mmCIF file of C-alpha atoms in Angstrom:
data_model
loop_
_atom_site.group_PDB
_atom_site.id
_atom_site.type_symbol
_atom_site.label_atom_id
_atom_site.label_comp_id
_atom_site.label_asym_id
_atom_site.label_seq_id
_atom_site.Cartn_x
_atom_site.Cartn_y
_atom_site.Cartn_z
ATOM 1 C CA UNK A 1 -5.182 -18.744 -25.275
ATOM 2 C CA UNK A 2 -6.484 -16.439 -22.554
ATOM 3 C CA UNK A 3 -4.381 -18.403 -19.642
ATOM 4 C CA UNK A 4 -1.159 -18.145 -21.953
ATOM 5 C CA UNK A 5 -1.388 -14.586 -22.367
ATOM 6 C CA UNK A 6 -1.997 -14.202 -18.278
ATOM 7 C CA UNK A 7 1.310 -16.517 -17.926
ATOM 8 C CA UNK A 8 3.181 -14.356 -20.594
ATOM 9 C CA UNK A 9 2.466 -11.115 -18.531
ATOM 10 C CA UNK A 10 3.557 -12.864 -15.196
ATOM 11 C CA UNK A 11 6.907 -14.665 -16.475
ATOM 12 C CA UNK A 12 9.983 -13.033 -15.008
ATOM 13 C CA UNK A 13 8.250 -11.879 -12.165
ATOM 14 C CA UNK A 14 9.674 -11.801 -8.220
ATOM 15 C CA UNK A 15 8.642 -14.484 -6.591
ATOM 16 C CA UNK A 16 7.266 -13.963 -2.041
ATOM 17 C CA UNK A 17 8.285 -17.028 -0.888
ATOM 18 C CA UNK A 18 10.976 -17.901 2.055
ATOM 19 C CA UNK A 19 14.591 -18.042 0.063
ATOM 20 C CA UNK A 20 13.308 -16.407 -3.539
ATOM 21 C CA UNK A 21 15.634 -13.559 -4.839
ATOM 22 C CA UNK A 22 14.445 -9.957 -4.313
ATOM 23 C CA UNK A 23 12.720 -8.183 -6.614
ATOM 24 C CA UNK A 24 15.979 -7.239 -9.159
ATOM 25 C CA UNK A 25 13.774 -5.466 -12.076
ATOM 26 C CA UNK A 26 12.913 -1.268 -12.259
ATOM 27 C CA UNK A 27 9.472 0.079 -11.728
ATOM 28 C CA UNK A 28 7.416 -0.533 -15.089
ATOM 29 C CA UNK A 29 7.697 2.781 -17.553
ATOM 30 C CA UNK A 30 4.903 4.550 -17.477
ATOM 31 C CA UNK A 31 3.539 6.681 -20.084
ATOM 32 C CA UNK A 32 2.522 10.238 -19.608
ATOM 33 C CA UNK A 33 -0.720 9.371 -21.392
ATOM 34 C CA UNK A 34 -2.780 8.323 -18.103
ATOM 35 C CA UNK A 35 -6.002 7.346 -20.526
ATOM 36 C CA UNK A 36 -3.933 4.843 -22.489
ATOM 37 C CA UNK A 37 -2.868 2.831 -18.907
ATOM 38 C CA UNK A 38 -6.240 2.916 -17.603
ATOM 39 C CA UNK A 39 -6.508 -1.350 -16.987
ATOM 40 C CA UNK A 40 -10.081 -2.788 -17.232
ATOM 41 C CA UNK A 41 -10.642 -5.988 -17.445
ATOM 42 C CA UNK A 42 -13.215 -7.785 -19.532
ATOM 43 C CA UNK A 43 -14.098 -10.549 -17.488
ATOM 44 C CA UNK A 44 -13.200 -10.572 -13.559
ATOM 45 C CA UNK A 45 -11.546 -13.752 -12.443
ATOM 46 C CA UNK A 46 -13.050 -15.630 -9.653
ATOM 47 C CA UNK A 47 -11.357 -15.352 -6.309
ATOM 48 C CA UNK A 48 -10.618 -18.585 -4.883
ATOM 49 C CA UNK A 49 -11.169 -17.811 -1.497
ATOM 50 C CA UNK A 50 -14.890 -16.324 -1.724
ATOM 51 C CA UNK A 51 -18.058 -17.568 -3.424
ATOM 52 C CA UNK A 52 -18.764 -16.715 -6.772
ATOM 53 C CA UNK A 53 -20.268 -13.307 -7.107
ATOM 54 C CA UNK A 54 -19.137 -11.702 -3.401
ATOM 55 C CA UNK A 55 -16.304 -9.866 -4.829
ATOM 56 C CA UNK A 56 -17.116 -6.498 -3.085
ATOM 57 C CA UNK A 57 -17.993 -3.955 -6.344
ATOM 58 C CA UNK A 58 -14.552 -2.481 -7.905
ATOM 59 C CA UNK A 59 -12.367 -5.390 -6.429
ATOM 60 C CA UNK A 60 -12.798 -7.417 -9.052
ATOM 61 C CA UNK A 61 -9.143 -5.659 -10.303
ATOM 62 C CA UNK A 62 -7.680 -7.417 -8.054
ATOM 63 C CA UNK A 63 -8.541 -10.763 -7.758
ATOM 64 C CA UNK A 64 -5.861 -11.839 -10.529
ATOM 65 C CA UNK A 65 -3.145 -9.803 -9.080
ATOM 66 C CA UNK A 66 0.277 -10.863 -7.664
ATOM 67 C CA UNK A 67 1.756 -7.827 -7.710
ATOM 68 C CA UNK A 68 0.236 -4.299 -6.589
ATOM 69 C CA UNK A 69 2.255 -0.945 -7.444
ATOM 70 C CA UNK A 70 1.592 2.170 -5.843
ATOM 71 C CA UNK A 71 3.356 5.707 -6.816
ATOM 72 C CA UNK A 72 3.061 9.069 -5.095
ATOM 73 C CA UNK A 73 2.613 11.397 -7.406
ATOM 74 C CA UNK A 74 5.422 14.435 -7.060
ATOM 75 C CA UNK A 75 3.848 17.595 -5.577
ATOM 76 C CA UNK A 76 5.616 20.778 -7.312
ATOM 77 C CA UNK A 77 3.505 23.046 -5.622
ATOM 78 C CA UNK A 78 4.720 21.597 -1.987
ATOM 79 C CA UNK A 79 8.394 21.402 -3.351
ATOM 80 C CA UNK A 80 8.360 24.699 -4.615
ATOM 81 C CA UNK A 81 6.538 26.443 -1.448
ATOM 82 C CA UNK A 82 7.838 23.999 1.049
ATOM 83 C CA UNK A 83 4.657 23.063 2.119
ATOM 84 C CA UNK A 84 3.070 19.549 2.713
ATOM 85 C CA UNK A 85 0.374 18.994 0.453
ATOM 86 C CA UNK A 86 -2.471 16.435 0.173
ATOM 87 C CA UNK A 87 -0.902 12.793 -1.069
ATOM 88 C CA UNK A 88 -2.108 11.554 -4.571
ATOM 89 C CA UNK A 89 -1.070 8.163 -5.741
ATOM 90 C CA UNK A 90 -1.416 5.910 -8.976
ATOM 91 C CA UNK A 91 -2.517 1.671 -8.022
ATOM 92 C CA UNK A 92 -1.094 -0.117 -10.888
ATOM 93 C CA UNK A 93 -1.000 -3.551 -11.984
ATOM 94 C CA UNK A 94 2.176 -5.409 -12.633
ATOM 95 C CA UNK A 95 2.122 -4.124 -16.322
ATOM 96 C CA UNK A 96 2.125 -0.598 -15.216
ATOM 97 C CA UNK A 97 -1.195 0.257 -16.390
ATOM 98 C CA UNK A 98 -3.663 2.570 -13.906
ATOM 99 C CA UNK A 99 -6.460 0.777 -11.954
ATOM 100 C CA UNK A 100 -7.100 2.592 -8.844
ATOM 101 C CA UNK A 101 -5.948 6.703 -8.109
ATOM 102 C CA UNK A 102 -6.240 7.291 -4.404
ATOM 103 C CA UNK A 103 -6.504 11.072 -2.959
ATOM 104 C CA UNK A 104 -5.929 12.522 0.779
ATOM 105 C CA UNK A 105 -8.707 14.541 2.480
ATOM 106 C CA UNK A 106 -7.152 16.712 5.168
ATOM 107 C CA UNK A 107 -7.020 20.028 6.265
ATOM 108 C CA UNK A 108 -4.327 22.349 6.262
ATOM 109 C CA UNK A 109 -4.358 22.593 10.232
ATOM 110 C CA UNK A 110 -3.436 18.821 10.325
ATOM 111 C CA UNK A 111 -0.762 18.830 7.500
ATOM 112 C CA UNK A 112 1.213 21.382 9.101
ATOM 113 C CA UNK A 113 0.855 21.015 12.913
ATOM 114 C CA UNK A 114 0.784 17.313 13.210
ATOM 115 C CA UNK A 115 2.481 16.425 9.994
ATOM 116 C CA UNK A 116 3.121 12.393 9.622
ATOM 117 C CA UNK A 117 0.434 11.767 12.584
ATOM 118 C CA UNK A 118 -2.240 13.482 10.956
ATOM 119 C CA UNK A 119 -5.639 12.080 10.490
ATOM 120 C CA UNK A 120 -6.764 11.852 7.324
ATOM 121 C CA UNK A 121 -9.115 9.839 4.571
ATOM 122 C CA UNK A 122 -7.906 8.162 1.635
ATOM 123 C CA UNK A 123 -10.232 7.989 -0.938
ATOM 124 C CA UNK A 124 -9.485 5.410 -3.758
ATOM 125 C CA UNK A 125 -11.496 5.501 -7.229
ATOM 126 C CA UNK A 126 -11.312 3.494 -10.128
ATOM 127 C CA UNK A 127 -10.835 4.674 -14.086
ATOM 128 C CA UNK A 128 -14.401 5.529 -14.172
ATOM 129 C CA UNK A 129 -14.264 7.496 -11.244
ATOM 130 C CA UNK A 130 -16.204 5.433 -8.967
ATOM 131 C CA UNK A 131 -14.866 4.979 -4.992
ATOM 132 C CA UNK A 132 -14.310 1.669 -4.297
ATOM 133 C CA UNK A 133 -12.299 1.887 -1.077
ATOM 134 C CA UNK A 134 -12.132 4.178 1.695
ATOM 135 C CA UNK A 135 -8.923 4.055 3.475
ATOM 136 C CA UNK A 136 -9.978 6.150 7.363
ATOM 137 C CA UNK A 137 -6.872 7.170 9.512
ATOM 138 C CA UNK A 138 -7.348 8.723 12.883
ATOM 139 C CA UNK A 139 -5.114 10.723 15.212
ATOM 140 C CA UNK A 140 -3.091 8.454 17.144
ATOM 141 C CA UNK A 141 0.388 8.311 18.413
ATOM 142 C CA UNK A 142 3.582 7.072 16.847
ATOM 143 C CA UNK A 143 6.156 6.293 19.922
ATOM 144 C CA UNK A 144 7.308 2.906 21.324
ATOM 145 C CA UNK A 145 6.881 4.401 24.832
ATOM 146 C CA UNK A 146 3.011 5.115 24.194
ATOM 147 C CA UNK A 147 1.938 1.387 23.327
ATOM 148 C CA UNK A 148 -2.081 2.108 24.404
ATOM 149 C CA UNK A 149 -2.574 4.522 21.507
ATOM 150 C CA UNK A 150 -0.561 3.200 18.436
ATOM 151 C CA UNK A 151 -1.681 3.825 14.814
ATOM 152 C CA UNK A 152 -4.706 2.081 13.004
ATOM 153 C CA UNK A 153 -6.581 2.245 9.925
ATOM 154 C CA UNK A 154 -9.785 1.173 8.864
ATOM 155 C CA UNK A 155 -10.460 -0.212 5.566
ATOM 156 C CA UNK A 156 -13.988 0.328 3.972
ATOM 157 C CA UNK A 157 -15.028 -1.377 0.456
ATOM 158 C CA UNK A 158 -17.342 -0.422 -0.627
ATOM 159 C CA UNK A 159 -17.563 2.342 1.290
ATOM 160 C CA UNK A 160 -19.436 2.299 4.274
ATOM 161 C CA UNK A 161 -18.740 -1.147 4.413
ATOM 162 C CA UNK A 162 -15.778 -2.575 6.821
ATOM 163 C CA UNK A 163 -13.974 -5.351 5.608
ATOM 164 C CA UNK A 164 -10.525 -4.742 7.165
ATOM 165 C CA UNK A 165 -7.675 -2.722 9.906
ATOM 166 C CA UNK A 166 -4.394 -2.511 10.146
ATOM 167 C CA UNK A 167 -3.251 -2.201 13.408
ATOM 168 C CA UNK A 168 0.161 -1.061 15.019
ATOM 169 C CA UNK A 169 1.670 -3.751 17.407
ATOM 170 C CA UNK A 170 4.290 -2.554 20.250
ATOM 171 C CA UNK A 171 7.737 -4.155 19.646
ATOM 172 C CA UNK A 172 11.184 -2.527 21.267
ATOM 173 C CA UNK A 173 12.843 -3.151 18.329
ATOM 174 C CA UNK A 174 10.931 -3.653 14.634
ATOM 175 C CA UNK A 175 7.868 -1.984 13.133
ATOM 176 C CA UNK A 176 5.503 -4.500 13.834
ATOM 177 C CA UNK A 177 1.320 -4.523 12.378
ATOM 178 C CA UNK A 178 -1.542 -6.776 12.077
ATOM 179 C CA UNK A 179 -3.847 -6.984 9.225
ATOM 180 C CA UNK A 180 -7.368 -7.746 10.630
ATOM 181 C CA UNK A 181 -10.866 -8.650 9.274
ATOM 182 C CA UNK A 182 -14.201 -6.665 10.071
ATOM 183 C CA UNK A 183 -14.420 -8.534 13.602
ATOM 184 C CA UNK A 184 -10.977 -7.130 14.465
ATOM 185 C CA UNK A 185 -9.231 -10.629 14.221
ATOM 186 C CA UNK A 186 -5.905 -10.853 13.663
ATOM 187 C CA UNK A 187 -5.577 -12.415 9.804
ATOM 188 C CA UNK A 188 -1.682 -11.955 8.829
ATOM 189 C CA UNK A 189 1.402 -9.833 10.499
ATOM 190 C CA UNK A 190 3.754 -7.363 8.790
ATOM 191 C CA UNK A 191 7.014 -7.543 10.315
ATOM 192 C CA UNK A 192 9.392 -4.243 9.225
ATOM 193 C CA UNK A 193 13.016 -3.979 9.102
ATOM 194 C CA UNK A 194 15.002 -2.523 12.416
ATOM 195 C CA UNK A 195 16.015 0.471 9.994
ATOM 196 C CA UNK A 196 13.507 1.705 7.520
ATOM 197 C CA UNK A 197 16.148 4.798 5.972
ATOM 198 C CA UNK A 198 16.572 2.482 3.336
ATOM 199 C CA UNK A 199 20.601 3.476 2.585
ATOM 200 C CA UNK A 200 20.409 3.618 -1.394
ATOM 201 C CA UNK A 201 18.600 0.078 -1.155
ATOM 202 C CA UNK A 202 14.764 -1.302 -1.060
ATOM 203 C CA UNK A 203 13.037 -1.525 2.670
ATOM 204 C CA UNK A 204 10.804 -4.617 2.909
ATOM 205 C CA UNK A 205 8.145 -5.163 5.481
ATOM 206 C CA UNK A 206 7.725 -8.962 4.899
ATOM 207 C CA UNK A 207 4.040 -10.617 5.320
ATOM 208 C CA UNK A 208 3.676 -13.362 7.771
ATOM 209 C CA UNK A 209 1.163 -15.744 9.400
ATOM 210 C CA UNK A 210 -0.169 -15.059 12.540
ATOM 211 C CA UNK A 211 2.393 -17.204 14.411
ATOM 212 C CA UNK A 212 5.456 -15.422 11.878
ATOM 213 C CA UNK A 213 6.540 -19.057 10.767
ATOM 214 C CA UNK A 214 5.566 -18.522 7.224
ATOM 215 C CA UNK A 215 6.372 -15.736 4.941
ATOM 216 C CA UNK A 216 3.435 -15.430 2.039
ATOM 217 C CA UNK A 217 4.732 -11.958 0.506
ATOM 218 C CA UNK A 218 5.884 -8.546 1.121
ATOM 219 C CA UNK A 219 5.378 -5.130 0.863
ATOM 220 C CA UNK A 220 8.459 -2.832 -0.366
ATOM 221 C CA UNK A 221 9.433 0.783 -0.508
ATOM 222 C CA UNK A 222 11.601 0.684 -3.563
ATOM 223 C CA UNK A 223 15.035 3.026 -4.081
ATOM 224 C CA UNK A 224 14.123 5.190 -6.613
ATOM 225 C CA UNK A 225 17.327 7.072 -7.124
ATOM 226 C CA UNK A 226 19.448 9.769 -4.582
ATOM 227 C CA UNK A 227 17.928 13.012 -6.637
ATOM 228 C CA UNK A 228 14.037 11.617 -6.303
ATOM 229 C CA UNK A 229 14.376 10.983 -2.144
ATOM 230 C CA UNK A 230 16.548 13.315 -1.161
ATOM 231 C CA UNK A 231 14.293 16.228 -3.192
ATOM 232 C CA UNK A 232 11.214 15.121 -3.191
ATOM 233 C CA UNK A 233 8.908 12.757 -0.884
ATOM 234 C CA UNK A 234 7.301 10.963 -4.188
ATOM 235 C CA UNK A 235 7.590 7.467 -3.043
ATOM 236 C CA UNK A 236 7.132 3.912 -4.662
ATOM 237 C CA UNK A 237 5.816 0.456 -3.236
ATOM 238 C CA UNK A 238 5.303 -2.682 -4.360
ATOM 239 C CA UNK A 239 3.136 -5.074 -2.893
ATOM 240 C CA UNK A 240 3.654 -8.971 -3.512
ATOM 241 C CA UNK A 241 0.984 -11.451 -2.434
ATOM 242 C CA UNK A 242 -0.900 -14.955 -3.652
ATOM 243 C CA UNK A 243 -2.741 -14.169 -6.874
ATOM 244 C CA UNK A 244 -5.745 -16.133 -4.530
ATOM 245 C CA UNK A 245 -5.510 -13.902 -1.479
ATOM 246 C CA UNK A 246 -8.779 -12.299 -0.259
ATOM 247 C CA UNK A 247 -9.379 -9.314 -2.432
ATOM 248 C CA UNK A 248 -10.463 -8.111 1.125
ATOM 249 C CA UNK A 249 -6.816 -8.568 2.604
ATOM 250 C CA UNK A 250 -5.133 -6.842 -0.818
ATOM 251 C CA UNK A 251 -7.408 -3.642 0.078
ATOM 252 C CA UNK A 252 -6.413 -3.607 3.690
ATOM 253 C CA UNK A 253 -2.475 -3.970 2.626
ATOM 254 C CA UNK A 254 -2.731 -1.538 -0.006
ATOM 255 C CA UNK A 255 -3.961 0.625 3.338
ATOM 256 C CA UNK A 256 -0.968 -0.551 5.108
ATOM 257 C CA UNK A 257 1.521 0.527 2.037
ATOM 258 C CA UNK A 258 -0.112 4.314 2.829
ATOM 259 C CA UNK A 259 0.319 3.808 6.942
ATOM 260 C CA UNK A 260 3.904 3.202 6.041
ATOM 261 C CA UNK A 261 4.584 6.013 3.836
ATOM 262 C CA UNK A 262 3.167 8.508 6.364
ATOM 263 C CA UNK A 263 4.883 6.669 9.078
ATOM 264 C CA UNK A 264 8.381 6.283 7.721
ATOM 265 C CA UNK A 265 9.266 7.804 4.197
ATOM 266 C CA UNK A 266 6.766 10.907 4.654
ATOM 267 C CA UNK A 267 9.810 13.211 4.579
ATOM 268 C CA UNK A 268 11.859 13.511 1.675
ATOM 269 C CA UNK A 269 15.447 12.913 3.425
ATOM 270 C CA UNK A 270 13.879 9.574 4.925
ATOM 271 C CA UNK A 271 14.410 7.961 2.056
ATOM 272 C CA UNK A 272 18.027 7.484 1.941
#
């Protein structure tokens, strides 16, 4: 009964692979009761690609997940001062339902002089209020003509504990990253569109091998509607992997989903 009800809640969704259609269905609703969402599960399902029992505390979420959402909360006090504020965002499961709620640490100084290149810390909780990952982002550059220093993040979970980067690759012509392990060795690629603006339409960074001859799943900044990007910088992503991928490699992509909001939809009128 318990694997029909997990195949109920998955029917209909978008499949990753090479040639499946795009995701064609809206963001789940979600309800402004935040307690009702909250999403934990009774019994954690094994990952397939670790030993049973070395799911790093809090990832246990998700190990059974195909598909990761992640929305930026709206920030009135930034839209009505025209300020940029810390970003706050809701991790939610494919049902819509709360598991993680991520919060920036930065200081003012760093928000307003270096903006989208800031450095900053992510720190992501679950419902009970416990961190389970630490998402670290240092000062680096953002220009194809200064390929030495290019952007990185380090992925902690639990923290204190690296399991992950994501690194910036040069390329003349597409965004271009590298999801690594602890050891810094390259594990997948994320290969970006030549235009991010997204022109009333979805941007996809797809997720390839290490060679880019298979595609295993993507990462996309959905449309939301012209009033939401034009006047605000509230953002929504999806993330679509293998149900069995390394909980380790869903933390460091949920990581890369933040690099690319800072990097490319950070300001409101980037999302057209």
């Amino acid at each position: 009964m318990a694997s029909k009800d997990v195949q109920n809640q998955r029917r209909g969704l978008p499949r990753f692979l090479p040639g499946a259609p795009d995701l064609d269905q809206s963001l789940p609703a979600s309800s402004s009761n935040s307690a009702a969402q909250a999403w934990q599960p009774s019994l954690p399902l094994p990952n397939s690609f670790l030993p049973t029992g070395s799911l790093p505390p809090g990832l246990e979420y998700l190990s059974q997940l195909d598909l990761i959402i992640i929305h930026q909360q709206v920030e009135l006090l930034g839209m009505i001062l025209g300020t940029e504020t810390s970003n706050k965002y809701e991790i939610k499961n494919n049902l819509g339902q709360r598991i993680y709620f991520a919060v920036e640490e930065s200081i003012c100084f760093n928000r307003t002089f270096c903006s989208t290149l800031r450095s900053c810390t992510l720190r992501i909780t679950d419902n009970s209020g416990r961190e389970v990952i630490t998402v670290n982002r240092p000062l680096r550059c953002n220009s194809c003509w200064c390929p030495c220093y290019l952007q990185e993040l380090e992925i902690q979970a639990p923290p204190g504990t690296i399991v992950g980067y994501v690194a910036q690759k040069w390329d003349p012509f597409l965004p271009k990253f590298t999801i690594q392990n602890a050891n810094k060795e390259d594990i997948l690629k994320i290969v970006g569109p030549c235009a991010t603006c997204g022109c009333f339409g979805d941007v996809d960074f797809e997720v390839k091998t290490v060679n880019e001859k298979l595609t295993i799943g993507k990462i996309s900044k959905y449309w939301s509607g012209f009033v939401n990007n034009v006047f605000t910088n509230a953002d929504n992503f999806g993330i679509h992997v293998p149900a069995d991928l390394d909980v380790r490699v869903k933390a460091a992509m949920i990581g890369a989903c933040f690099l690319f909001d800072f990097m490319f939809f950070e300001h409101s009128l980037a999302g057209l």
